[in-house]
Amino acid sequence: MGVSQHLTSFSCELRITRVKNIDYLIKSSGQVFVRCYLSAGNNTRVRLETLEISSKSNLFFNYSLSLNCSCPQESMAKLMESGTAVFELRQRKVTRPFLGKVGSDLLARAEVPWKSVFESPEMEIERWVFMVPKSRRGNEDEKPPAVEVAMKIRVPAVAETVATRRRQYRRERKWDECGCVRGEGCSCGDNEIFTLAAAL
């Protein structure tokens, strides 16, 4: 992709809003949460967890954060092509006062490729992502569990590159090259800049 030739850093805004269709996955009443693994380049992952809420609640997490990532261009290209965001719905095991929290059980899992975010309009998505249950409970008519997420990528390098080329283009452009009427402004430059931005 052309973008990978210009980028060495980006920021990611992530929001995990809520889950649904999980009643048949719950083994017993207790606390549930979403664990997220974000590919961060160089074979590394960032692990995040929402707060725990009751499985009998309205299942709203409203968890959000922003992360900054910097890596070599080659690692960035690999991340954009094959990196993923993994979402795991988990239930906390029974806790005992003298032991504290004792692990958690995986209930369902979903993946969102970074590529789908980078290639979306405005590099932003907001959707329900269907999850694959670890084990099937209930009957075949049950709706699949899903998690509502929003992801947005901000890439300062792209904006800076486009702005720089736009300024250079306007300085170097000659009126007699585009055919626009002198004194009424030139509209050709903007069209080519939009093409440049799309190519990046």
Backbone as ProteinMPNN parsed JSONL, in Angstrom:
{"seq_chain_A": "MGVSQHLTSFSCELRITRVKNIDYLIKSSGQVFVRCYLSAGNNTRVRLETLEISSKSNLFFNYSLSLNCSCPQESMAKLMESGTAVFELRQRKVTRPFLGKVGSDLLARAEVPWKSVFESPEMEIERWVFMVPKSRRGNEDEKPPAVEVAMKIRVPAVAETVATRRRQYRRERKWDECGCVRGEGCSCGDNEIFTLAAAL", "coords_chain_A": {"N_chain_A": [[0.838, -1.193, 0.0], [0.414, 2.305, -0.672], [0.484, 4.051, 1.5], [2.184, 3.028, 3.45], [4.714, 3.753, 2.697], [5.16, 6.235, 3.67], [4.614, 6.441, 6.365], [5.479, 6.319, 9.818], [4.384, 6.311, 12.235], [1.328, 6.214, 14.185], [-1.889, 6.866, 15.666], [-4.36, 5.217, 17.633], [-7.756, 5.146, 18.262], [-9.921, 3.577, 20.401], [-13.028, 2.076, 21.144], [-15.067, 0.182, 23.208], [-18.235, -0.654, 23.412], [-20.579, -2.256, 24.171], [-22.001, -5.57, 24.743], [-23.968, -8.273, 23.358], [-26.529, -10.855, 23.208], [-25.583, -12.985, 24.875], [-26.549, -14.568, 26.863], [-26.938, -17.385, 26.804], [-24.381, -18.259, 26.964], [-23.387, -17.824, 29.449], [-22.244, -19.358, 32.321], [-22.937, -19.255, 34.997], [-24.395, -16.799, 37.172], [-22.41, -13.886, 37.345], [-19.371, -11.935, 36.98], [-18.556, -10.265, 33.957], [-16.301, -9.408, 31.276], [-14.47, -7.665, 28.663], [-11.631, -8.618, 26.971], [-8.936, -7.306, 25.166], [-6.658, -7.658, 22.499], [-4.228, -5.915, 20.821], [-2.491, -5.802, 17.825], [0.775, -4.553, 17.553], [2.943, -4.242, 15.919], [6.301, -5.439, 15.107], [6.012, -8.039, 16.099], [4.654, -7.797, 18.525], [2.11, -7.349, 21.071], [-0.54, -5.419, 22.466], [-2.207, -5.598, 25.479], [-5.453, -5.164, 26.696], [-8.118, -4.452, 29.003], [-11.571, -4.246, 29.755], [-13.607, -2.774, 32.367], [-15.084, -4.91, 34.839], [-18.398, -6.15, 34.683], [-21.706, -6.97, 35.861], [-23.162, -10.008, 34.752], [-25.843, -9.936, 34.634], [-26.563, -7.402, 34.127], [-27.129, -4.417, 32.062], [-25.197, -4.805, 30.219], [-23.433, -2.863, 29.248], [-20.319, -1.451, 28.593], [-18.855, 0.823, 27.809], [-16.155, 1.545, 27.35], [-13.187, 3.252, 26.593], [-10.224, 4.398, 24.897], [-7.056, 5.87, 23.903], [-4.287, 5.157, 21.88], [-0.816, 5.502, 21.105], [1.414, 4.668, 18.504], [4.616, 3.826, 17.327], [6.818, 2.756, 14.825], [9.198, 1.04, 12.642], [9.064, 1.57, 9.039], [8.772, -0.814, 7.569], [7.713, -2.595, 9.463], [5.349, -1.263, 9.976], [4.037, -1.553, 7.528], [3.587, -4.332, 7.492], [1.919, -4.554, 9.693], [-0.35, -3.157, 8.826], [-1.2, -4.821, 6.806], [-1.538, -7.423, 7.892], [-2.057, -7.278, 10.62], [-4.128, -7.508, 13.602], [-7.034, -6.828, 15.652], [-8.012, -8.338, 18.502], [-10.84, -9.511, 20.171], [-12.012, -10.679, 23.19], [-14.59, -12.16, 24.935], [-15.042, -12.601, 28.306], [-15.587, -14.436, 31.37], [-15.372, -13.888, 34.781], [-13.905, -16.118, 37.047], [-15.122, -17.777, 40.029], [-14.503, -15.915, 42.925], [-12.473, -15.911, 45.866], [-12.208, -14.575, 49.121], [-9.64, -14.804, 50.341], [-8.003, -15.478, 48.26], [-8.309, -13.712, 46.204], [-8.793, -12.507, 42.828], [-9.383, -15.182, 40.613], [-8.39, -16.019, 37.85], [-10.042, -16.362, 34.571], [-12.728, -17.371, 32.376], [-12.853, -18.087, 28.931], [-15.413, -17.042, 26.818], [-16.308, -16.226, 24.258], [-15.025, -15.15, 21.036], [-13.58, -12.716, 18.799], [-12.275, -11.194, 15.786], [-10.816, -8.282, 14.316], [-9.458, -7.127, 11.418], [-6.639, -4.976, 11.054], [-6.322, -3.925, 8.559], [-8.892, -3.561, 7.524], [-9.699, -1.317, 8.867], [-7.818, 0.664, 8.142], [-8.43, 0.846, 5.426], [-11.001, 1.77, 5.338], [-13.497, 4.416, 4.908], [-12.29, 7.556, 5.957], [-10.653, 6.212, 7.66], [-11.949, 4.816, 9.789], [-14.143, 2.866, 11.77], [-17.292, 1.656, 12.965], [-19.13, -0.693, 14.465], [-21.172, -3.678, 14.963], [-19.577, -6.56, 15.927], [-19.579, -9.88, 15.18], [-19.158, -12.699, 17.315], [-17.321, -15.723, 17.894], [-18.446, -18.423, 19.655], [-16.814, -20.158, 22.342], [-17.717, -22.647, 23.115], [-20.63, -24.386, 22.106], [-23.729, -23.571, 23.382], [-27.145, -24.034, 24.256], [-29.56, -23.85, 21.557], [-29.552, -24.229, 17.925], [-30.871, -22.043, 16.957], [-30.194, -19.841, 18.38], [-29.089, -16.476, 18.537], [-25.924, -15.25, 17.399], [-23.313, -14.275, 19.684], [-22.244, -10.856, 20.119], [-20.098, -7.987, 19.873], [-20.035, -4.517, 20.305], [-18.042, -2.253, 18.724], [-15.79, 0.514, 18.161], [-13.35, 1.882, 16.073], [-10.699, 4.037, 15.307], [-8.261, 5.396, 13.201], [-5.586, 7.599, 13.351], [-3.369, 9.342, 11.391], [-0.8, 11.276, 11.437], [1.329, 11.689, 9.652], [0.342, 11.313, 7.06], [-1.447, 13.466, 6.698], [0.378, 15.559, 6.96], [2.114, 15.093, 4.798], [0.382, 15.394, 2.586], [-0.431, 18.074, 2.944], [2.028, 19.419, 2.678], [2.777, 18.808, 0.017], [0.666, 19.988, -1.254], [1.066, 22.725, -0.751], [3.511, 23.099, -2.099], [2.699, 22.492, -4.671], [0.911, 24.566, -5.286], [2.638, 26.76, -5.235], [4.332, 26.249, -7.379], [2.705, 26.042, -9.592], [1.626, 27.255, -12.742], [-0.39, 29.745, -14.212], [-0.985, 29.592, -16.973], [-0.85, 26.9, -17.467], [-3.039, 25.509, -16.607], [-5.4, 26.581, -17.58], [-7.342, 27.981, -16.219], [-9.216, 30.955, -15.366], [-7.466, 33.899, -14.948], [-7.308, 35.587, -11.855], [-9.731, 34.724, -10.948], [-9.343, 32.571, -9.404], [-8.018, 29.231, -8.985], [-9.247, 26.092, -9.66], [-8.304, 23.636, -10.276], [-6.155, 22.599, -8.863], [-7.129, 21.624, -6.353], [-8.611, 19.369, -7.092], [-6.607, 17.621, -7.986], [-5.169, 17.322, -5.662], [-6.953, 15.931, -4.035], [-6.924, 13.54, -5.402], [-4.302, 12.813, -4.943], [-4.36, 12.466, -2.154], [-6.062, 10.26, -1.984], [-4.517, 8.361, -3.265], [-2.407, 8.085, -1.495]], "CA_chain_A": [[0.0, 0.0, 0.0], [1.219, 3.495, -0.773], [0.613, 4.761, 2.764], [3.277, 2.498, 4.243], [5.961, 4.368, 2.294], [5.28, 7.546, 4.286], [4.258, 6.45, 7.774], [6.267, 5.655, 10.846], [3.638, 6.36, 13.489], [-0.098, 6.489, 14.103], [-2.6, 6.707, 16.933], [-5.588, 4.443, 17.498], [-8.806, 5.38, 19.243], [-10.709, 2.351, 20.519], [-14.156, 2.106, 22.073], [-15.85, -1.043, 23.359], [-19.461, -0.101, 23.984], [-21.438, -3.233, 24.851], [-22.136, -6.891, 24.126], [-25.352, -8.755, 23.348], [-26.766, -12.267, 22.878], [-24.603, -13.812, 25.591], [-27.196, -15.267, 27.979], [-26.751, -18.838, 26.755], [-22.968, -18.565, 27.183], [-23.058, -17.63, 30.857], [-22.329, -20.602, 33.085], [-23.67, -18.897, 36.211], [-24.319, -15.349, 37.337], [-21.083, -13.452, 37.75], [-18.833, -10.755, 36.321], [-18.018, -10.464, 32.616], [-15.512, -8.294, 30.759], [-13.885, -7.89, 27.343], [-10.173, -8.478, 26.882], [-8.577, -6.956, 23.793], [-5.245, -7.708, 22.114], [-3.978, -5.115, 19.629], [-1.18, -5.955, 17.197], [1.485, -3.273, 17.625], [4.162, -4.313, 15.121], [7.468, -6.123, 15.689], [5.539, -9.243, 16.792], [4.219, -7.458, 19.882], [0.691, -7.078, 21.242], [-0.948, -4.649, 23.635], [-3.367, -6.231, 26.108], [-6.329, -4.22, 27.382], [-9.315, -5.069, 29.569], [-12.607, -3.35, 30.249], [-14.024, -3.047, 33.733], [-15.994, -6.044, 34.95], [-19.786, -5.809, 34.987], [-22.532, -8.138, 36.145], [-23.765, -10.648, 33.578], [-27.279, -9.663, 34.703], [-26.753, -5.968, 33.913], [-27.474, -4.067, 30.68], [-24.037, -5.219, 29.419], [-22.743, -1.705, 28.693], [-18.987, -1.219, 29.147], [-18.46, 2.206, 27.511], [-14.709, 1.618, 27.579], [-12.508, 3.908, 25.48], [-8.856, 4.848, 25.137], [-6.283, 6.247, 22.724], [-2.923, 4.639, 21.938], [0.12, 5.964, 20.088], [2.321, 3.601, 18.09], [5.693, 4.198, 16.412], [7.597, 1.591, 14.421], [9.809, 1.195, 11.314], [8.129, 1.516, 7.923], [8.516, -2.206, 7.201], [6.797, -3.152, 10.461], [4.063, -0.614, 9.77], [3.406, -2.171, 6.363], [3.114, -5.655, 7.899], [0.791, -4.346, 10.599], [-1.5, -2.741, 8.039], [-1.636, -5.924, 5.958], [-1.905, -8.661, 8.59], [-2.325, -7.058, 12.038], [-5.521, -7.681, 14.011], [-7.502, -6.498, 16.998], [-8.736, -9.521, 18.973], [-11.745, -9.221, 21.28], [-12.425, -11.885, 23.908], [-15.569, -12.013, 26.011], [-14.619, -13.498, 29.379], [-16.317, -14.417, 32.637], [-14.476, -14.078, 35.916], [-14.178, -17.289, 37.869], [-15.542, -17.473, 41.397], [-13.403, -15.385, 43.733], [-12.489, -16.177, 47.301], [-11.578, -13.432, 49.795], [-8.226, -14.986, 50.664], [-7.251, -15.739, 47.039], [-8.483, -12.636, 45.239], [-9.32, -12.945, 41.542], [-8.809, -16.464, 40.208], [-8.5, -16.263, 36.421], [-11.302, -16.129, 33.87], [-13.064, -18.34, 31.335], [-13.158, -17.524, 27.623], [-16.762, -17.376, 26.363], [-16.421, -16.022, 22.812], [-13.863, -14.443, 20.495], [-13.757, -12.1, 17.48], [-11.105, -10.485, 15.277], [-11.004, -7.213, 13.337], [-8.165, -6.845, 10.782], [-6.249, -3.572, 10.956], [-6.474, -3.518, 7.166], [-10.262, -3.091, 7.297], [-9.801, 0.033, 9.424], [-7.016, 1.543, 7.297], [-9.032, 1.001, 4.104], [-12.357, 2.304, 5.456], [-13.57, 5.88, 4.772], [-11.791, 8.303, 7.115], [-9.941, 5.256, 8.517], [-12.784, 4.733, 10.985], [-15.255, 1.921, 11.709], [-18.124, 1.49, 14.156], [-20.01, -1.783, 14.06], [-21.31, -4.879, 15.778], [-18.706, -7.627, 15.436], [-20.048, -11.171, 15.673], [-18.134, -13.464, 18.005], [-17.419, -17.182, 17.802], [-18.455, -18.994, 21.015], [-15.843, -21.221, 22.594], [-18.484, -23.893, 23.083], [-22.025, -24.14, 21.775], [-24.74, -23.84, 24.398], [-28.459, -23.701, 23.736], [-29.897, -24.496, 20.293], [-29.013, -23.612, 16.719], [-31.602, -20.814, 16.651], [-29.669, -18.742, 19.184], [-28.328, -15.469, 17.802], [-24.517, -15.263, 17.812], [-22.906, -13.146, 20.528], [-21.614, -9.778, 19.357], [-19.556, -6.869, 20.642], [-20.082, -3.261, 19.549], [-16.751, -1.576, 18.846], [-15.45, 1.604, 17.244], [-11.903, 2.056, 15.949], [-10.333, 5.137, 14.419], [-6.824, 5.564, 13.036], [-5.122, 8.941, 13.007], [-2.019, 9.229, 10.851], [-0.308, 12.632, 11.193], [2.256, 11.743, 8.52], [-0.42, 11.448, 5.822], [-1.921, 14.844, 6.605], [1.529, 16.432, 6.761], [2.611, 14.897, 3.439], [-0.568, 16.002, 1.661], [-0.377, 19.525, 3.099], [3.296, 19.892, 2.13], [2.724, 18.732, -1.44], [-0.319, 20.961, -1.725], [1.711, 24.038, -0.744], [4.491, 23.115, -3.178], [1.974, 22.48, -5.943], [0.363, 25.896, -5.533], [3.734, 27.684, -5.518], [4.963, 25.943, -8.654], [1.737, 26.008, -10.685], [1.533, 28.444, -13.579], [-1.763, 29.931, -14.673], [-1.205, 29.197, -18.359], [-0.799, 25.449, -17.586], [-4.294, 24.87, -16.225], [-6.515, 27.099, -18.354], [-8.29, 28.714, -15.388], [-9.225, 32.385, -15.625], [-6.644, 34.623, -13.983], [-8.048, 36.487, -10.991], [-10.936, 34.076, -10.434], [-8.958, 31.403, -8.62], [-7.746, 27.997, -9.724], [-9.926, 24.956, -9.033], [-7.699, 22.376, -10.712], [-5.242, 22.088, -7.847], [-7.823, 20.865, -5.332], [-8.978, 18.067, -7.625], [-5.442, 16.759, -8.03], [-4.782, 17.031, -4.289], [-7.815, 14.861, -3.561], [-6.407, 12.321, -6.016], [-3.078, 12.491, -4.218], [-4.723, 11.949, -0.838], [-6.606, 8.917, -2.151], [-3.417, 7.466, -3.624], [-1.617, 7.825, -0.302]], "C_chain_A": [[0.873, 1.243, 0.0], [1.453, 4.172, 0.556], [1.843, 4.325, 3.524], [4.609, 3.122, 3.877], [6.195, 5.679, 3.032], [5.136, 7.521, 5.802], [5.272, 5.752, 8.657], [5.527, 5.651, 12.174], [2.16, 6.58, 13.211], [-0.683, 6.374, 15.502], [-3.91, 5.986, 16.66], [-6.54, 4.797, 18.629], [-9.726, 4.161, 19.24], [-11.842, 2.551, 21.515], [-14.875, 0.765, 22.04], [-17.111, -0.648, 24.108], [-20.253, -1.124, 24.79], [-21.386, -4.574, 24.135], [-23.608, -7.292, 24.175], [-25.382, -10.238, 22.983], [-25.778, -13.197, 23.587], [-25.237, -14.657, 26.695], [-26.893, -16.758, 27.984], [-25.288, -19.249, 26.946], [-22.584, -18.529, 28.657], [-23.281, -18.92, 31.638], [-23.121, -20.402, 34.374], [-23.55, -17.391, 36.356], [-22.941, -14.964, 37.862], [-20.66, -12.22, 36.977], [-18.279, -11.117, 34.942], [-17.229, -9.223, 32.205], [-14.996, -8.663, 29.376], [-12.387, -7.641, 27.434], [-9.823, -8.25, 25.415], [-7.067, -7.048, 23.606], [-5.084, -6.932, 20.809], [-2.582, -5.4, 19.096], [-0.507, -4.594, 17.151], [2.778, -3.281, 16.827], [5.284, -5.007, 15.858], [7.067, -7.332, 16.529], [5.151, -8.981, 18.246], [2.719, -7.191, 19.889], [0.474, -6.254, 22.503], [-2.21, -5.29, 24.186], [-4.145, -5.2, 26.918], [-7.537, -4.964, 27.922], [-10.294, -3.998, 30.02], [-12.826, -3.614, 31.734], [-14.982, -4.234, 33.73], [-17.392, -5.554, 35.323], [-20.573, -7.089, 35.22], [-23.137, -8.693, 34.86], [-25.275, -10.429, 33.543], [-27.591, -8.19, 34.454], [-27.162, -5.704, 32.464], [-26.319, -4.313, 29.713], [-23.375, -4.062, 28.666], [-21.391, -1.549, 29.396], [-18.567, 0.245, 28.996], [-16.985, 2.446, 27.842], [-14.05, 2.272, 26.369], [-11.105, 4.327, 25.89], [-8.214, 5.223, 23.818], [-4.85, 5.78, 22.92], [-2.089, 5.237, 20.818], [1.106, 4.848, 19.779], [3.352, 4.157, 17.118], [6.507, 2.955, 16.095], [8.198, 1.843, 13.045], [8.776, 1.027, 10.208], [7.783, 0.083, 7.536], [7.531, -2.858, 8.165], [5.406, -2.554, 10.313], [3.309, -1.256, 8.612], [2.836, -3.544, 6.718], [1.894, -5.542, 8.801], [-0.472, -4.016, 9.819], [-2.057, -3.882, 7.197], [-2.17, -7.111, 6.752], [-2.181, -8.487, 10.084], [-3.807, -7.186, 12.359], [-5.771, -7.072, 15.383], [-8.385, -7.671, 17.42], [-9.571, -9.141, 20.193], [-12.219, -10.537, 21.894], [-13.445, -11.518, 24.984], [-15.237, -13.049, 27.073], [-15.501, -13.344, 30.606], [-15.348, -14.732, 33.762], [-14.88, -15.317, 36.701], [-14.559, -16.857, 39.278], [-14.333, -17.011, 42.203], [-13.585, -15.75, 45.198], [-11.713, -15.063, 47.99], [-10.083, -13.598, 50.021], [-7.368, -15.261, 49.427], [-7.318, -14.584, 46.046], [-9.077, -13.172, 43.943], [-8.601, -14.212, 41.079], [-9.096, -16.708, 38.728], [-9.872, -15.97, 35.834], [-11.487, -17.194, 32.801], [-13.398, -17.605, 30.045], [-14.538, -17.994, 27.181], [-16.9, -17.272, 24.844], [-15.285, -15.12, 22.348], [-14.179, -13.873, 19.11], [-12.474, -11.377, 17.09], [-11.525, -9.41, 14.284], [-9.641, -6.92, 12.718], [-7.878, -5.341, 10.775], [-6.508, -3.055, 9.544], [-7.864, -2.963, 6.895], [-10.468, -1.682, 7.837], [-9.046, 1.021, 8.538], [-7.699, 1.827, 5.958], [-10.454, 1.547, 4.152], [-12.348, 3.823, 5.267], [-13.153, 6.569, 6.069], [-11.019, 7.418, 8.091], [-10.656, 5.096, 9.86], [-13.898, 3.714, 10.769], [-16.02, 1.961, 13.028], [-19.176, 0.461, 13.8], [-20.167, -2.821, 15.167], [-20.441, -5.961, 15.145], [-19.185, -8.945, 16.04], [-18.883, -11.981, 16.231], [-18.393, -14.96, 17.84], [-17.374, -17.752, 19.214], [-17.393, -20.073, 21.162], [-16.524, -22.578, 22.561], [-19.941, -23.545, 22.849], [-22.932, -24.539, 22.93], [-26.09, -23.424, 23.832], [-28.705, -24.418, 22.42], [-29.369, -23.689, 19.116], [-29.697, -22.295, 16.373], [-31.098, -19.61, 17.446], [-28.889, -17.763, 18.303], [-26.885, -15.472, 18.292], [-24.203, -14.077, 18.721], [-22.192, -12.099, 19.681], [-21.134, -8.693, 20.305], [-19.58, -5.63, 19.751], [-18.785, -2.496, 19.791], [-16.654, -0.428, 17.846], [-13.936, 1.746, 17.256], [-11.63, 3.176, 14.955], [-8.824, 5.285, 14.404], [-6.526, 7.006, 12.663], [-3.662, 8.832, 12.582], [-1.503, 10.621, 10.516], [0.56, 12.735, 9.951], [1.523, 11.921, 7.203], [-0.861, 12.886, 5.635], [-0.77, 15.794, 6.315], [2.053, 16.321, 5.338], [1.704, 15.569, 2.422], [-0.488, 17.518, 1.723], [0.892, 20.094, 2.479], [3.262, 19.899, 0.612], [1.734, 19.74, -2.013], [0.296, 22.351, -1.779], [2.718, 24.149, -1.885], [3.808, 23.22, -4.531], [1.46, 23.874, -6.277], [1.46, 26.903, -5.865], [4.271, 27.491, -6.928], [4.008, 26.042, -9.843], [1.719, 27.331, -11.447], [0.121, 28.532, -14.144], [-1.975, 29.385, -16.078], [-1.139, 27.687, -18.553], [-2.156, 24.809, -17.335], [-5.499, 25.393, -16.992], [-7.552, 27.828, -17.533], [-8.168, 30.207, -15.677], [-8.45, 33.109, -14.542], [-7.522, 35.579, -13.173], [-9.306, 35.876, -10.412], [-10.617, 32.817, -9.644], [-8.782, 30.178, -9.489], [-8.379, 26.826, -8.987], [-9.281, 23.634, -9.379], [-6.85, 21.748, -9.619], [-5.932, 21.214, -6.832], [-8.188, 19.477, -5.823], [-7.792, 17.121, -7.618], [-4.967, 16.411, -6.626], [-5.646, 15.917, -3.724], [-7.372, 13.531, -4.153], [-5.155, 11.86, -5.296], [-3.394, 11.882, -2.87], [-5.261, 10.535, -0.939], [-5.503, 7.93, -2.473], [-2.562, 7.128, -2.428], [-2.304, 6.813, 0.582]], "O_chain_A": [[1.949, 1.248, 0.598], [2.491, 4.803, 0.752], [2.489, 5.144, 4.176], [5.556, 3.038, 4.66], [7.314, 6.191, 3.027], [5.501, 8.492, 6.465], [5.845, 4.727, 8.288], [5.996, 5.05, 13.14], [1.781, 7.066, 12.145], [-0.044, 5.844, 16.411], [-4.498, 6.128, 15.588], [-6.175, 4.752, 19.804], [-10.244, 3.768, 18.195], [-11.648, 3.12, 22.59], [-15.245, 0.273, 20.973], [-17.062, -0.343, 25.3], [-20.564, -0.891, 25.958], [-20.801, -4.697, 23.059], [-24.394, -6.725, 24.934], [-24.392, -10.798, 22.513], [-25.206, -14.091, 22.964], [-24.532, -15.388, 27.39], [-26.621, -17.336, 29.036], [-24.985, -20.435, 27.076], [-21.587, -19.126, 29.066], [-24.369, -19.495, 31.615], [-23.881, -21.277, 34.788], [-22.69, -16.774, 35.727], [-22.381, -15.645, 38.722], [-21.495, -11.536, 36.384], [-17.618, -12.142, 34.778], [-17.459, -8.128, 32.72], [-15.07, -9.821, 28.962], [-11.939, -6.597, 27.907], [-10.353, -8.924, 24.531], [-6.295, -6.578, 24.442], [-5.726, -7.252, 19.809], [-1.598, -5.261, 19.823], [-1.122, -3.601, 16.765], [3.631, -2.417, 17.032], [5.239, -5.153, 17.079], [7.696, -7.622, 17.547], [5.306, -9.855, 19.098], [2.128, -6.853, 18.863], [1.213, -6.38, 23.479], [-3.174, -5.504, 23.451], [-3.574, -4.46, 27.719], [-7.94, -5.987, 27.37], [-9.905, -2.979, 30.59], [-12.286, -4.573, 32.286], [-15.617, -4.519, 32.715], [-17.553, -4.667, 36.161], [-20.144, -8.17, 34.815], [-23.569, -7.938, 33.989], [-25.917, -10.707, 32.53], [-28.744, -7.771, 34.557], [-27.499, -6.63, 31.726], [-26.448, -4.057, 28.516], [-22.824, -4.254, 27.582], [-21.318, -1.517, 30.624], [-18.001, 0.837, 29.915], [-16.626, 3.412, 28.516], [-14.327, 1.885, 25.234], [-10.829, 4.577, 27.063], [-8.75, 4.936, 22.748], [-4.263, 5.977, 23.984], [-2.586, 5.455, 19.713], [1.58, 4.163, 20.685], [3.0, 4.881, 16.186], [6.849, 2.187, 16.994], [7.765, 2.757, 12.344], [7.731, 0.411, 10.417], [6.632, -0.209, 7.211], [6.628, -3.582, 7.747], [4.403, -3.244, 10.5], [2.101, -1.479, 8.694], [1.731, -3.885, 6.296], [0.953, -6.328, 8.692], [-1.544, -4.539, 10.12], [-3.253, -3.91, 6.904], [-3.145, -7.741, 6.341], [-2.51, -9.465, 10.755], [-4.651, -6.995, 11.483], [-4.846, -6.837, 16.161], [-9.388, -7.962, 16.77], [-9.068, -8.526, 21.133], [-12.758, -11.398, 21.2], [-13.185, -10.668, 25.836], [-15.158, -14.241, 26.777], [-16.08, -12.286, 30.855], [-14.602, -15.71, 33.706], [-16.06, -15.532, 36.981], [-14.343, -15.709, 39.667], [-13.273, -17.637, 42.166], [-14.704, -15.879, 45.694], [-10.665, -14.647, 47.496], [-9.333, -12.63, 49.905], [-6.141, -15.279, 49.522], [-6.481, -14.485, 45.148], [-9.786, -14.179, 43.954], [-7.375, -14.304, 41.144], [-9.958, -17.52, 38.392], [-10.746, -15.411, 36.498], [-10.528, -17.838, 32.375], [-14.136, -16.619, 30.057], [-14.814, -19.194, 27.165], [-17.531, -18.121, 24.214], [-14.663, -14.419, 23.146], [-14.943, -14.463, 18.345], [-11.682, -10.992, 17.95], [-12.465, -9.596, 13.51], [-8.735, -6.498, 13.437], [-8.772, -4.534, 10.519], [-6.867, -1.893, 9.355], [-8.016, -2.011, 6.13], [-11.307, -0.936, 7.333], [-9.565, 2.09, 8.216], [-7.563, 2.923, 5.415], [-11.058, 1.766, 3.102], [-11.308, 4.457, 5.445], [-13.615, 6.202, 7.149], [-10.758, 7.825, 9.224], [-10.048, 5.223, 10.922], [-14.527, 3.695, 9.712], [-15.452, 2.265, 14.077], [-20.02, 0.702, 12.937], [-19.424, -2.846, 16.148], [-20.566, -6.241, 13.952], [-19.196, -9.109, 17.259], [-17.774, -11.955, 15.697], [-19.531, -15.397, 17.669], [-16.371, -17.587, 19.908], [-17.109, -20.811, 20.219], [-15.97, -23.546, 22.039], [-20.429, -22.526, 23.338], [-22.913, -25.679, 23.395], [-26.147, -22.526, 22.993], [-28.129, -25.478, 22.178], [-28.811, -22.606, 19.288], [-29.168, -21.512, 15.584], [-31.531, -18.483, 17.206], [-28.123, -18.176, 17.431], [-26.642, -15.675, 19.482], [-24.765, -12.995, 18.547], [-21.606, -12.422, 18.648], [-21.683, -8.503, 21.39], [-19.191, -5.687, 18.585], [-18.469, -2.137, 20.926], [-17.344, -0.408, 16.827], [-13.312, 1.734, 18.317], [-12.253, 3.249, 13.896], [-8.18, 5.3, 15.453], [-7.148, 7.563, 11.759], [-2.827, 8.3, 13.314], [-1.743, 11.107, 9.411], [0.536, 13.756, 9.263], [2.021, 12.607, 6.311], [-0.683, 13.466, 4.564], [-0.913, 16.724, 5.523], [2.401, 17.331, 4.726], [2.181, 16.236, 1.503], [-0.476, 18.184, 0.688], [0.848, 21.136, 1.825], [3.669, 20.876, -0.017], [1.93, 20.276, -3.104], [0.078, 23.084, -2.744], [2.777, 25.175, -2.563], [4.266, 23.935, -5.422], [1.562, 24.317, -7.421], [1.25, 27.801, -6.681], [4.626, 28.461, -7.598], [4.458, 26.119, -10.986], [1.79, 28.402, -10.844], [-0.482, 27.521, -14.506], [-3.012, 28.786, -16.361], [-1.343, 27.208, -19.669], [-2.409, 23.695, -17.792], [-6.525, 24.716, -17.052], [-8.562, 28.264, -18.084], [-7.14, 30.667, -16.174], [-8.738, 32.954, -13.355], [-8.365, 36.285, -13.724], [-9.896, 36.434, -9.487], [-11.522, 32.079, -9.256], [-9.327, 30.096, -10.59], [-8.079, 26.594, -7.816], [-9.669, 22.601, -8.832], [-6.822, 20.528, -9.462], [-5.402, 20.165, -6.467], [-8.09, 18.507, -5.071], [-7.939, 15.945, -7.283], [-4.42, 15.329, -6.41], [-5.145, 15.047, -3.013], [-7.438, 12.502, -3.48], [-4.965, 10.666, -5.064], [-2.777, 10.894, -2.473], [-4.963, 9.695, -0.091], [-5.536, 6.788, -2.013], [-2.04, 6.018, -2.333], [-1.784, 6.465, 1.642]]}, "name": "protein", "num_of_chains": 1, "seq": "MGVSQHLTSFSCELRITRVKNIDYLIKSSGQVFVRCYLSAGNNTRVRLETLEISSKSNLFFNYSLSLNCSCPQESMAKLMESGTAVFELRQRKVTRPFLGKVGSDLLARAEVPWKSVFESPEMEIERWVFMVPKSRRGNEDEKPPAVEVAMKIRVPAVAETVATRRRQYRRERKWDECGCVRGEGCSCGDNEIFTLAAAL"}
